[in-house]
PDB file of C-alpha atoms in Angstrom:
ATOM      1  CA  UNK A 116     -17.598 -32.024 -32.455  1.00 52.00           C
ATOM      2  CA  UNK A 117     -15.724 -34.759 -30.618  1.00 53.00           C
ATOM      3  CA  UNK A 118     -14.822 -34.754 -26.944  1.00 52.00           C
ATOM      4  CA  UNK A 119     -11.115 -34.062 -27.494  1.00 57.00           C
ATOM      5  CA  UNK A 120     -11.860 -30.923 -29.530  1.00 58.00           C
ATOM      6  CA  UNK A 121     -14.347 -29.729 -26.905  1.00 48.00           C
ATOM      7  CA  UNK A 122     -11.796 -30.408 -24.167  1.00 53.00           C
ATOM      8  CA  UNK A 123      -9.106 -28.364 -25.936  1.00 58.00           C
ATOM      9  CA  UNK A 124     -11.482 -25.433 -26.414  1.00 55.00           C
ATOM     10  CA  UNK A 125     -12.531 -25.570 -22.762  1.00 60.00           C
ATOM     11  CA  UNK A 126      -8.900 -25.712 -21.661  1.00 69.00           C
ATOM     12  CA  UNK A 127      -8.029 -22.773 -23.907  1.00 68.00           C
ATOM     13  CA  UNK A 128     -10.939 -20.753 -22.535  1.00 75.00           C
ATOM     14  CA  UNK A 129      -9.866 -21.530 -18.963  1.00 79.00           C
ATOM     15  CA  UNK A 130      -6.366 -20.218 -19.693  1.00 83.00           C
ATOM     16  CA  UNK A 131      -7.727 -17.002 -21.203  1.00 81.00           C
ATOM     17  CA  UNK A 132     -10.028 -16.460 -18.210  1.00 86.00           C
ATOM     18  CA  UNK A 133      -7.173 -17.171 -15.807  1.00 87.00           C
ATOM     19  CA  UNK A 134      -4.898 -14.672 -17.554  1.00 87.00           C
ATOM     20  CA  UNK A 135      -7.691 -12.083 -17.551  1.00 90.00           C
ATOM     21  CA  UNK A 136      -8.330 -12.679 -13.845  1.00 90.00           C
ATOM     22  CA  UNK A 137      -4.679 -12.310 -12.884  1.00 91.00           C
ATOM     23  CA  UNK A 138      -4.391  -9.193 -15.027  1.00 92.00           C
ATOM     24  CA  UNK A 139      -7.336  -7.565 -13.274  1.00 93.00           C
ATOM     25  CA  UNK A 140      -5.998  -8.564  -9.854  1.00 92.00           C
ATOM     26  CA  UNK A 141      -2.555  -7.170 -10.701  1.00 92.00           C
ATOM     27  CA  UNK A 142      -4.052  -3.843 -11.807  1.00 92.00           C
ATOM     28  CA  UNK A 143      -6.182  -3.610  -8.678  1.00 92.00           C
ATOM     29  CA  UNK A 144      -3.203  -4.460  -6.446  1.00 89.00           C
ATOM     30  CA  UNK A 145      -1.006  -1.877  -8.191  1.00 87.00           C
ATOM     31  CA  UNK A 146      -3.730   0.764  -7.848  1.00 88.00           C
ATOM     32  CA  UNK A 147      -4.139  -0.110  -4.165  1.00 87.00           C
ATOM     33  CA  UNK A 148      -0.374   0.099  -3.542  1.00 88.00           C
ATOM     34  CA  UNK A 149       0.143   3.451  -5.285  1.00 89.00           C
ATOM     35  CA  UNK A 150      -0.209   5.524  -2.054  1.00 88.00           C
ATOM     36  CA  UNK A 151       2.356   3.361  -0.265  1.00 89.00           C
ATOM     37  CA  UNK A 152       4.716   3.512  -3.260  1.00 90.00           C
ATOM     38  CA  UNK A 153       4.410   7.319  -3.333  1.00 90.00           C
ATOM     39  CA  UNK A 154       5.165   7.470   0.393  1.00 91.00           C
ATOM     40  CA  UNK A 155       8.207   5.241   0.046  1.00 91.00           C
ATOM     41  CA  UNK A 156       9.600   7.133  -2.959  1.00 92.00           C
ATOM     42  CA  UNK A 157       9.039  10.502  -1.284  1.00 91.00           C
ATOM     43  CA  UNK A 158      10.744   9.371   1.924  1.00 90.00           C
ATOM     44  CA  UNK A 159      13.900   8.523  -0.049  1.00 90.00           C
ATOM     45  CA  UNK A 160      14.162  11.919  -1.785  1.00 89.00           C
ATOM     46  CA  UNK A 161      15.660  15.131  -0.506  1.00 87.00           C
ATOM     47  CA  UNK A 162      13.512  18.246  -0.170  1.00 84.00           C
ATOM     48  CA  UNK A 163      14.703  19.777  -3.452  1.00 84.00           C
ATOM     49  CA  UNK A 164      13.793  16.686  -5.447  1.00 85.00           C
ATOM     50  CA  UNK A 165      10.323  16.689  -3.921  1.00 84.00           C
ATOM     51  CA  UNK A 166       9.772  20.299  -4.948  1.00 83.00           C
ATOM     52  CA  UNK A 167      10.993  19.918  -8.522  1.00 82.00           C
ATOM     53  CA  UNK A 168       9.894  16.360  -9.333  1.00 78.00           C
ATOM     54  CA  UNK A 169       6.590  14.526  -9.597  1.00 79.00           C
ATOM     55  CA  UNK A 170       4.947  12.130  -7.168  1.00 78.00           C
ATOM     56  CA  UNK A 171       6.069   8.997  -9.017  1.00 78.00           C
ATOM     57  CA  UNK A 172       9.476  10.215 -10.174  1.00 83.00           C
ATOM     58  CA  UNK A 173      12.255   8.037  -8.781  1.00 84.00           C
ATOM     59  CA  UNK A 174      14.928   9.636  -6.571  1.00 84.00           C
ATOM     60  CA  UNK A 175      18.210  10.437  -8.268  1.00 82.00           C
ATOM     61  CA  UNK A 176      19.970   8.896  -5.280  1.00 82.00           C
ATOM     62  CA  UNK A 177      18.719   7.289  -2.095  1.00 83.00           C
ATOM     63  CA  UNK A 178      18.598   9.522   0.971  1.00 83.00           C
ATOM     64  CA  UNK A 179      17.966   7.917   4.359  1.00 88.00           C
ATOM     65  CA  UNK A 180      18.472  11.091   6.392  1.00 90.00           C
ATOM     66  CA  UNK A 181      14.718  11.609   6.570  1.00 90.00           C
ATOM     67  CA  UNK A 182      14.272   8.177   8.182  1.00 93.00           C
ATOM     68  CA  UNK A 183      16.949   8.923  10.783  1.00 92.00           C
ATOM     69  CA  UNK A 184      15.417  12.313  11.530  1.00 91.00           C
ATOM     70  CA  UNK A 185      11.881  10.911  11.761  1.00 91.00           C
ATOM     71  CA  UNK A 186      13.068   8.315  14.255  1.00 93.00           C
ATOM     72  CA  UNK A 187      15.382  10.339  16.439  1.00 90.00           C
ATOM     73  CA  UNK A 188      15.200  14.117  15.989  1.00 86.00           C
ATOM     74  CA  UNK A 189      11.980  15.263  14.298  1.00 86.00           C
ATOM     75  CA  UNK A 190       9.817  17.656  16.291  1.00 84.00           C
ATOM     76  CA  UNK A 191       6.455  16.374  17.505  1.00 84.00           C
ATOM     77  CA  UNK A 192       5.017  19.490  19.063  1.00 77.00           C
ATOM     78  CA  UNK A 193       7.407  20.932  21.657  1.00 77.00           C
ATOM     79  CA  UNK A 194       9.537  17.780  21.804  1.00 81.00           C
ATOM     80  CA  UNK A 195      12.231  17.138  19.190  1.00 83.00           C
ATOM     81  CA  UNK A 196      13.222  13.557  19.962  1.00 86.00           C
ATOM     82  CA  UNK A 197      11.591  11.896  16.964  1.00 87.00           C
ATOM     83  CA  UNK A 198       8.876   9.250  17.165  1.00 91.00           C
ATOM     84  CA  UNK A 199      11.007   6.570  18.820  1.00 91.00           C
ATOM     85  CA  UNK A 200       9.776   7.228  22.397  1.00 91.00           C
ATOM     86  CA  UNK A 201       6.157   7.113  21.252  1.00 93.00           C
ATOM     87  CA  UNK A 202       6.860   3.968  19.249  1.00 92.00           C
ATOM     88  CA  UNK A 203       7.857   2.294  22.500  1.00 92.00           C
ATOM     89  CA  UNK A 204       4.783   3.752  24.228  1.00 93.00           C
ATOM     90  CA  UNK A 205       2.581   2.016  21.667  1.00 94.00           C
ATOM     91  CA  UNK A 206       4.204  -1.334  22.399  1.00 94.00           C
ATOM     92  CA  UNK A 207       3.712  -0.777  26.137  1.00 95.00           C
ATOM     93  CA  UNK A 208       0.016  -0.236  25.450  1.00 95.00           C
ATOM     94  CA  UNK A 209      -0.537  -2.881  22.772  1.00 95.00           C
ATOM     95  CA  UNK A 210       1.124  -5.918  24.342  1.00 95.00           C
ATOM     96  CA  UNK A 211      -0.735  -6.016  27.699  1.00 96.00           C
ATOM     97  CA  UNK A 212      -4.019  -4.862  26.131  1.00 96.00           C
ATOM     98  CA  UNK A 213      -3.896  -7.618  23.513  1.00 95.00           C
ATOM     99  CA  UNK A 214      -2.993 -10.316  26.029  1.00 95.00           C
ATOM    100  CA  UNK A 215      -5.632  -9.317  28.591  1.00 96.00           C
ATOM    101  CA  UNK A 216      -8.466  -8.800  26.099  1.00 95.00           C
ATOM    102  CA  UNK A 217      -7.651 -12.092  24.353  1.00 95.00           C
ATOM    103  CA  UNK A 218      -7.663 -14.020  27.642  1.00 94.00           C
ATOM    104  CA  UNK A 219     -10.924 -12.429  28.786  1.00 94.00           C
ATOM    105  CA  UNK A 220     -12.496 -13.088  25.393  1.00 93.00           C
ATOM    106  CA  UNK A 221     -11.437 -16.734  25.526  1.00 93.00           C
ATOM    107  CA  UNK A 222     -12.953 -17.226  28.990  1.00 92.00           C
ATOM    108  CA  UNK A 223     -16.147 -15.363  28.066  1.00 90.00           C
ATOM    109  CA  UNK A 224     -16.561 -17.323  24.851  1.00 89.00           C
ATOM    110  CA  UNK A 225     -15.897 -20.567  26.695  1.00 89.00           C
ATOM    111  CA  UNK A 226     -18.558 -19.816  29.301  1.00 88.00           C
ATOM    112  CA  UNK A 227     -21.196 -18.561  26.867  1.00 87.00           C
ATOM    113  CA  UNK A 228     -20.821 -21.427  24.405  1.00 84.00           C
ATOM    114  CA  UNK A 229     -19.936 -24.454  26.543  1.00 81.00           C
ATOM    115  CA  UNK A 230     -21.145 -23.597  30.080  1.00 79.00           C
ATOM    116  CA  UNK A 231     -24.517 -22.103  29.284  1.00 78.00           C
ATOM    117  CA  UNK A 232     -26.476 -20.587  32.133  1.00 78.00           C
ATOM    118  CA  UNK A 233     -29.891 -18.995  32.368  1.00 80.00           C
ATOM    119  CA  UNK A 234     -29.743 -15.739  30.441  1.00 78.00           C
ATOM    120  CA  UNK A 235     -26.449 -16.542  28.706  1.00 78.00           C
ATOM    121  CA  UNK A 236     -27.887 -15.757  25.271  1.00 80.00           C
ATOM    122  CA  UNK A 237     -29.204 -12.417  26.526  1.00 83.00           C
ATOM    123  CA  UNK A 238     -25.842 -11.679  28.143  1.00 81.00           C
ATOM    124  CA  UNK A 239     -24.092 -12.411  24.855  1.00 81.00           C
ATOM    125  CA  UNK A 240     -26.529 -10.202  22.938  1.00 82.00           C
ATOM    126  CA  UNK A 241     -25.929  -7.305  25.326  1.00 81.00           C
ATOM    127  CA  UNK A 242     -22.173  -7.828  25.156  1.00 80.00           C
ATOM    128  CA  UNK A 243     -22.396  -7.908  21.387  1.00 79.00           C
ATOM    129  CA  UNK A 244     -23.820  -4.389  21.436  1.00 80.00           C
ATOM    130  CA  UNK A 245     -20.347  -3.266  22.452  1.00 76.00           C
ATOM    131  CA  UNK A 246     -19.143  -4.067  18.938  1.00 79.00           C
ATOM    132  CA  UNK A 247     -21.455  -1.402  17.545  1.00 82.00           C
ATOM    133  CA  UNK A 248     -20.862   1.393  20.052  1.00 81.00           C
ATOM    134  CA  UNK A 249     -18.966   4.267  18.367  1.00 83.00           C
ATOM    135  CA  UNK A 250     -15.736   5.401  19.982  1.00 80.00           C
ATOM    136  CA  UNK A 251     -17.091   8.915  20.514  1.00 83.00           C
ATOM    137  CA  UNK A 252     -19.989   7.720  22.674  1.00 85.00           C
ATOM    138  CA  UNK A 253     -17.768   6.431  25.466  1.00 86.00           C
ATOM    139  CA  UNK A 254     -15.269   9.315  25.641  1.00 88.00           C
ATOM    140  CA  UNK A 255     -16.919  11.235  28.480  1.00 89.00           C
ATOM    141  CA  UNK A 256     -17.969   8.275  30.672  1.00 90.00           C
ATOM    142  CA  UNK A 257     -14.586   6.636  30.144  1.00 91.00           C
ATOM    143  CA  UNK A 258     -12.792   9.859  31.124  1.00 91.00           C
ATOM    144  CA  UNK A 259     -14.820   9.972  34.351  1.00 92.00           C
ATOM    145  CA  UNK A 260     -14.063   6.313  35.018  1.00 92.00           C
ATOM    146  CA  UNK A 261     -10.322   6.751  34.476  1.00 92.00           C
ATOM    147  CA  UNK A 262     -10.314   9.758  36.818  1.00 91.00           C
ATOM    148  CA  UNK A 263     -12.225   7.801  39.460  1.00 93.00           C
ATOM    149  CA  UNK A 264      -9.753   4.919  39.186  1.00 92.00           C
ATOM    150  CA  UNK A 265      -6.784   7.312  39.322  1.00 91.00           C
ATOM    151  CA  UNK A 266      -5.267   6.123  36.033  1.00 91.00           C
ATOM    152  CA  UNK A 267      -6.091   9.079  33.794  1.00 89.00           C
ATOM    153  CA  UNK A 268      -3.301  10.101  31.348  1.00 90.00           C
ATOM    154  CA  UNK A 269      -1.333   6.932  32.069  1.00 92.00           C
ATOM    155  CA  UNK A 270      -0.293   3.896  30.062  1.00 93.00           C
ATOM    156  CA  UNK A 271      -2.373   1.715  32.397  1.00 93.00           C
ATOM    157  CA  UNK A 272      -5.395   3.866  31.634  1.00 93.00           C
ATOM    158  CA  UNK A 273      -4.994   3.368  27.885  1.00 94.00           C
ATOM    159  CA  UNK A 274      -4.562  -0.374  28.393  1.00 95.00           C
ATOM    160  CA  UNK A 275      -7.773  -0.404  30.434  1.00 95.00           C
ATOM    161  CA  UNK A 276      -9.670   1.518  27.733  1.00 94.00           C
ATOM    162  CA  UNK A 277      -8.602  -0.842  24.948  1.00 94.00           C
ATOM    163  CA  UNK A 278      -9.354  -3.936  27.027  1.00 94.00           C
ATOM    164  CA  UNK A 279     -12.862  -2.703  27.857  1.00 91.00           C
ATOM    165  CA  UNK A 280     -13.643  -1.734  24.281  1.00 90.00           C
ATOM    166  CA  UNK A 281     -12.021  -4.812  22.739  1.00 91.00           C
ATOM    167  CA  UNK A 282     -13.455  -7.538  24.969  1.00 91.00           C
ATOM    168  CA  UNK A 283     -16.768  -7.523  23.061  1.00 89.00           C
ATOM    169  CA  UNK A 284     -14.955  -8.350  19.825  1.00 90.00           C
ATOM    170  CA  UNK A 285     -12.737 -11.007  21.368  1.00 93.00           C
ATOM    171  CA  UNK A 286     -15.716 -12.645  23.066  1.00 91.00           C
ATOM    172  CA  UNK A 287     -17.552 -12.745  19.737  1.00 89.00           C
ATOM    173  CA  UNK A 288     -14.592 -14.413  18.014  1.00 90.00           C
ATOM    174  CA  UNK A 289     -14.090 -17.073  20.674  1.00 91.00           C
ATOM    175  CA  UNK A 290     -17.785 -17.762  21.192  1.00 88.00           C
ATOM    176  CA  UNK A 291     -18.322 -18.419  17.480  1.00 86.00           C
ATOM    177  CA  UNK A 292     -15.258 -20.659  17.354  1.00 89.00           C
ATOM    178  CA  UNK A 293     -16.195 -22.641  20.461  1.00 87.00           C
ATOM    179  CA  UNK A 294     -19.668 -23.266  19.041  1.00 85.00           C
ATOM    180  CA  UNK A 295     -17.978 -25.759  16.682  1.00 83.00           C
ATOM    181  CA  UNK A 296     -16.592 -27.801  19.604  1.00 82.00           C
ATOM    182  CA  UNK A 297     -18.888 -30.741  20.509  1.00 82.00           C
ATOM    183  CA  UNK A 298     -20.548 -30.354  23.908  1.00 80.00           C
ATOM    184  CA  UNK A 299     -19.962 -34.066  24.482  1.00 81.00           C
ATOM    185  CA  UNK A 300     -16.254 -33.335  24.853  1.00 81.00           C
ATOM    186  CA  UNK A 301     -16.877 -31.071  27.829  1.00 80.00           C
ATOM    187  CA  UNK A 302     -19.475 -33.426  29.315  1.00 81.00           C
ATOM    188  CA  UNK A 303     -17.062 -36.355  29.140  1.00 84.00           C
ATOM    189  CA  UNK A 304     -14.360 -34.304  30.868  1.00 82.00           C
ATOM    190  CA  UNK A 305     -16.776 -33.311  33.626  1.00 83.00           C
ATOM    191  CA  UNK A 306     -17.691 -36.972  34.170  1.00 82.00           C
ATOM    192  CA  UNK A 307     -13.997 -37.707  34.595  1.00 80.00           C
ATOM    193  CA  UNK A 308     -13.846 -35.115  37.365  1.00 79.00           C
ATOM    194  CA  UNK A 309     -12.331 -32.181  35.459  1.00 78.00           C
ATOM    195  CA  UNK A 310     -13.418 -28.751  36.660  1.00 82.00           C
ATOM    196  CA  UNK A 311     -14.077 -25.476  34.900  1.00 80.00           C
ATOM    197  CA  UNK A 312     -10.486 -24.255  34.573  1.00 84.00           C
ATOM    198  CA  UNK A 313      -9.010 -27.735  34.070  1.00 86.00           C
ATOM    199  CA  UNK A 314     -11.219 -28.256  31.017  1.00 84.00           C
ATOM    200  CA  UNK A 315     -10.369 -24.774  29.771  1.00 86.00           C
ATOM    201  CA  UNK A 316      -6.574 -25.109  30.050  1.00 87.00           C
ATOM    202  CA  UNK A 317      -6.236 -28.817  29.207  1.00 86.00           C
ATOM    203  CA  UNK A 318      -8.870 -29.272  26.478  1.00 86.00           C
ATOM    204  CA  UNK A 319     -10.180 -25.982  25.104  1.00 87.00           C
ATOM    205  CA  UNK A 320      -7.059 -23.819  24.865  1.00 87.00           C
ATOM    206  CA  UNK A 321      -4.946 -26.432  22.991  1.00 87.00           C
ATOM    207  CA  UNK A 322      -7.486 -26.437  20.127  1.00 86.00           C
ATOM    208  CA  UNK A 323      -7.904 -22.648  20.151  1.00 87.00           C
ATOM    209  CA  UNK A 324      -4.711 -21.710  18.310  1.00 86.00           C
ATOM    210  CA  UNK A 325      -6.446 -20.599  15.066  1.00 86.00           C
ATOM    211  CA  UNK A 326      -8.873 -18.229  16.783  1.00 89.00           C
ATOM    212  CA  UNK A 327      -6.180 -16.951  19.155  1.00 91.00           C
ATOM    213  CA  UNK A 328      -4.125 -15.921  16.121  1.00 89.00           C
ATOM    214  CA  UNK A 329      -7.153 -14.159  14.619  1.00 89.00           C
ATOM    215  CA  UNK A 330      -7.888 -12.324  17.853  1.00 92.00           C
ATOM    216  CA  UNK A 331      -4.300 -11.244  18.431  1.00 92.00           C
ATOM    217  CA  UNK A 332      -3.963  -9.904  14.879  1.00 91.00           C
ATOM    218  CA  UNK A 333      -7.297  -8.099  15.108  1.00 91.00           C
ATOM    219  CA  UNK A 334      -6.619  -6.534  18.489  1.00 93.00           C
ATOM    220  CA  UNK A 335      -3.016  -5.637  17.675  1.00 94.00           C
ATOM    221  CA  UNK A 336      -4.087  -3.830  14.508  1.00 92.00           C
ATOM    222  CA  UNK A 337      -6.993  -2.016  16.129  1.00 92.00           C
ATOM    223  CA  UNK A 338      -5.022  -0.846  19.149  1.00 94.00           C
ATOM    224  CA  UNK A 339      -1.849   0.091  17.281  1.00 95.00           C
ATOM    225  CA  UNK A 340      -3.753   2.165  14.706  1.00 93.00           C
ATOM    226  CA  UNK A 341      -6.008   3.867  17.255  1.00 92.00           C
ATOM    227  CA  UNK A 342      -5.799   7.645  17.371  1.00 92.00           C
ATOM    228  CA  UNK A 343      -8.955   8.837  19.139  1.00 91.00           C
ATOM    229  CA  UNK A 344      -8.410   7.027  22.447  1.00 92.00           C
ATOM    230  CA  UNK A 345      -4.713   7.890  22.318  1.00 91.00           C
ATOM    231  CA  UNK A 346      -5.257  11.617  21.888  1.00 90.00           C
ATOM    232  CA  UNK A 347      -8.136  11.712  24.403  1.00 90.00           C
ATOM    233  CA  UNK A 348      -6.738   9.637  27.278  1.00 91.00           C
ATOM    234  CA  UNK A 349      -2.943   9.879  27.068  1.00 89.00           C
ATOM    235  CA  UNK A 350      -0.600  12.263  28.831  1.00 86.00           C
ATOM    236  CA  UNK A 351       2.378  14.046  27.312  1.00 84.00           C
ATOM    237  CA  UNK A 352       4.751  11.165  28.128  1.00 87.00           C
ATOM    238  CA  UNK A 353       2.318   8.341  27.327  1.00 90.00           C
ATOM    239  CA  UNK A 354       1.147   9.285  23.842  1.00 92.00           C
ATOM    240  CA  UNK A 355       1.109   6.431  21.285  1.00 94.00           C
ATOM    241  CA  UNK A 356       2.889   6.697  17.965  1.00 93.00           C
ATOM    242  CA  UNK A 357      -0.273   7.681  16.064  1.00 93.00           C
ATOM    243  CA  UNK A 358      -0.642  10.832  18.153  1.00 93.00           C
ATOM    244  CA  UNK A 359       3.059  11.628  17.749  1.00 92.00           C
ATOM    245  CA  UNK A 360       2.753  11.178  13.987  1.00 91.00           C
ATOM    246  CA  UNK A 361      -0.133  13.636  13.875  1.00 90.00           C
ATOM    247  CA  UNK A 362       1.868  16.134  15.921  1.00 89.00           C
ATOM    248  CA  UNK A 363       4.904  15.689  13.668  1.00 89.00           C
ATOM    249  CA  UNK A 364       2.926  16.313  10.482  1.00 85.00           C
ATOM    250  CA  UNK A 365       1.296  19.420  11.956  1.00 84.00           C
ATOM    251  CA  UNK A 366       4.548  20.828  13.369  1.00 74.00           C
ATOM    252  CA  UNK A 367       6.845  22.731  11.052  1.00 65.00           C
ATOM    253  CA  UNK A 368       9.797  25.048  11.578  1.00 66.00           C
ATOM    254  CA  UNK A 369      10.836  26.604   8.272  1.00 61.00           C
ATOM    255  CA  UNK A 370      10.097  24.596   5.133  1.00 68.00           C
ATOM    256  CA  UNK A 371       7.810  21.577   5.157  1.00 79.00           C
ATOM    257  CA  UNK A 372       9.780  18.313   5.086  1.00 84.00           C
ATOM    258  CA  UNK A 373       7.461  15.885   3.362  1.00 87.00           C
ATOM    259  CA  UNK A 374      10.164  13.232   3.198  1.00 88.00           C
ATOM    260  CA  UNK A 375      10.384  13.163   6.994  1.00 91.00           C
ATOM    261  CA  UNK A 376       6.584  12.984   7.299  1.00 91.00           C
ATOM    262  CA  UNK A 377       6.413  10.053   4.880  1.00 92.00           C
ATOM    263  CA  UNK A 378       9.272   8.215   6.582  1.00 93.00           C
ATOM    264  CA  UNK A 379       7.597   8.643   9.970  1.00 93.00           C
ATOM    265  CA  UNK A 380       4.285   7.366   8.590  1.00 93.00           C
ATOM    266  CA  UNK A 381       5.930   4.244   7.179  1.00 93.00           C
ATOM    267  CA  UNK A 382       7.816   3.597  10.430  1.00 93.00           C
ATOM    268  CA  UNK A 383       4.559   3.908  12.372  1.00 93.00           C
ATOM    269  CA  UNK A 384       2.866   1.423  10.037  1.00 92.00           C
ATOM    270  CA  UNK A 385       5.679  -1.170   9.994  1.00 92.00           C
ATOM    271  CA  UNK A 386       4.430  -3.329  12.930  1.00 92.00           C
ATOM    272  CA  UNK A 387       0.957  -3.798  11.442  1.00 90.00           C
ATOM    273  CA  UNK A 388       2.430  -4.392   7.989  1.00 87.00           C
ATOM    274  CA  UNK A 389       4.725  -7.040   9.427  1.00 88.00           C
ATOM    275  CA  UNK A 390       1.840  -8.721  11.270  1.00 86.00           C
ATOM    276  CA  UNK A 391      -0.239  -9.048   8.116  1.00 81.00           C
ATOM    277  CA  UNK A 392       2.659 -10.067   5.872  1.00 81.00           C
ATOM    278  CA  UNK A 393       3.841 -12.865   8.161  1.00 80.00           C
ATOM    279  CA  UNK A 394       0.543 -13.892   9.766  1.00 75.00           C
ATOM    280  CA  UNK A 395      -2.091 -12.943   7.189  1.00 71.00           C
ATOM    281  CA  UNK A 396      -2.643 -16.516   6.010  1.00 72.00           C
ATOM    282  CA  UNK A 397      -3.217 -17.655   9.587  1.00 71.00           C
ATOM    283  CA  UNK A 398      -5.789 -14.883   9.989  1.00 69.00           C
ATOM    284  CA  UNK A 399      -7.853 -16.253   7.094  1.00 68.00           C
ATOM    285  CA  UNK A 400      -7.460 -19.850   8.314  1.00 67.00           C
ATOM    286  CA  UNK A 401      -8.538 -18.890  11.805  1.00 65.00           C
ATOM    287  CA  UNK A 402     -11.638 -17.083  10.589  1.00 63.00           C
ATOM    288  CA  UNK A 403     -12.782 -20.141   8.657  1.00 64.00           C
ATOM    289  CA  UNK A 404     -11.693 -22.752  11.219  1.00 60.00           C
ATOM    290  CA  UNK A 405     -14.939 -22.597  13.177  1.00 53.00           C
ATOM    291  CA  UNK A 406     -17.211 -21.983  10.227  1.00 50.00           C
ATOM    292  CA  UNK A 407     -18.435 -25.590  10.049  1.00 46.00           C
ATOM    293  CA  UNK A 408     -19.793 -27.282  13.151  1.00 47.00           C
ATOM    294  CA  UNK A 409     -18.766 -30.884  13.664  1.00 42.00           C
TER     295      UNK A 409
END
């Protein structure tokens, strides 16, 4: 068998394997997306179509009334103003919590990796334990702390909770990324007279864009999707959208409106979906950016 014949057979086999791979990936993706597709289809049907049709049957005509009701007039417990106020509450919690926890994580990672002190490795190990502490363990001590600080049932209290719980993760991300930065860079800056914060803002932060993107996406997703902290530490006017969604689904007057429930669920998930659709590739790049030291 000559080389050209062997090359054609190898090329043909590669094409078959590639087609098989893409087929399997397509099937897996379709299977994974079925729940979302069912939610979207159901949200566009009226109640009668939902009762008489099947899960995957397409709507005879598109109905957006359920989306309008979910946003502005659906009942979430005793309030019938839709999920829009709680949607804004979530943004008021997420934005400051993400910014503060990311900044603290960057400073912690910078200190632990590039300004080592006696016991820094032990400090990092103890901080790392925070990544493995279940949410339920800190409910009671955190409730006492919020009461002592006078921020119980407030937006500030929820921001504080998410910052405290998230700083272990953000520190881990930044510390691992900064380990790939040569120590000589910091030493040279110190010889030139640069101080702690000058080096941080002028040298370290400009090269931290990949890991900042990773941290922001991670924290945004975790905080936006949180339910336990929201239901445990929020007041009636400060509940995040996840708590409102739970109240909406479990509140019914008359017949159950599944189309409204599905529309509300999709609306609540839109910010995280948008983050991963538009920034997902940067998330993967940021995770691998500090994988190789040098």
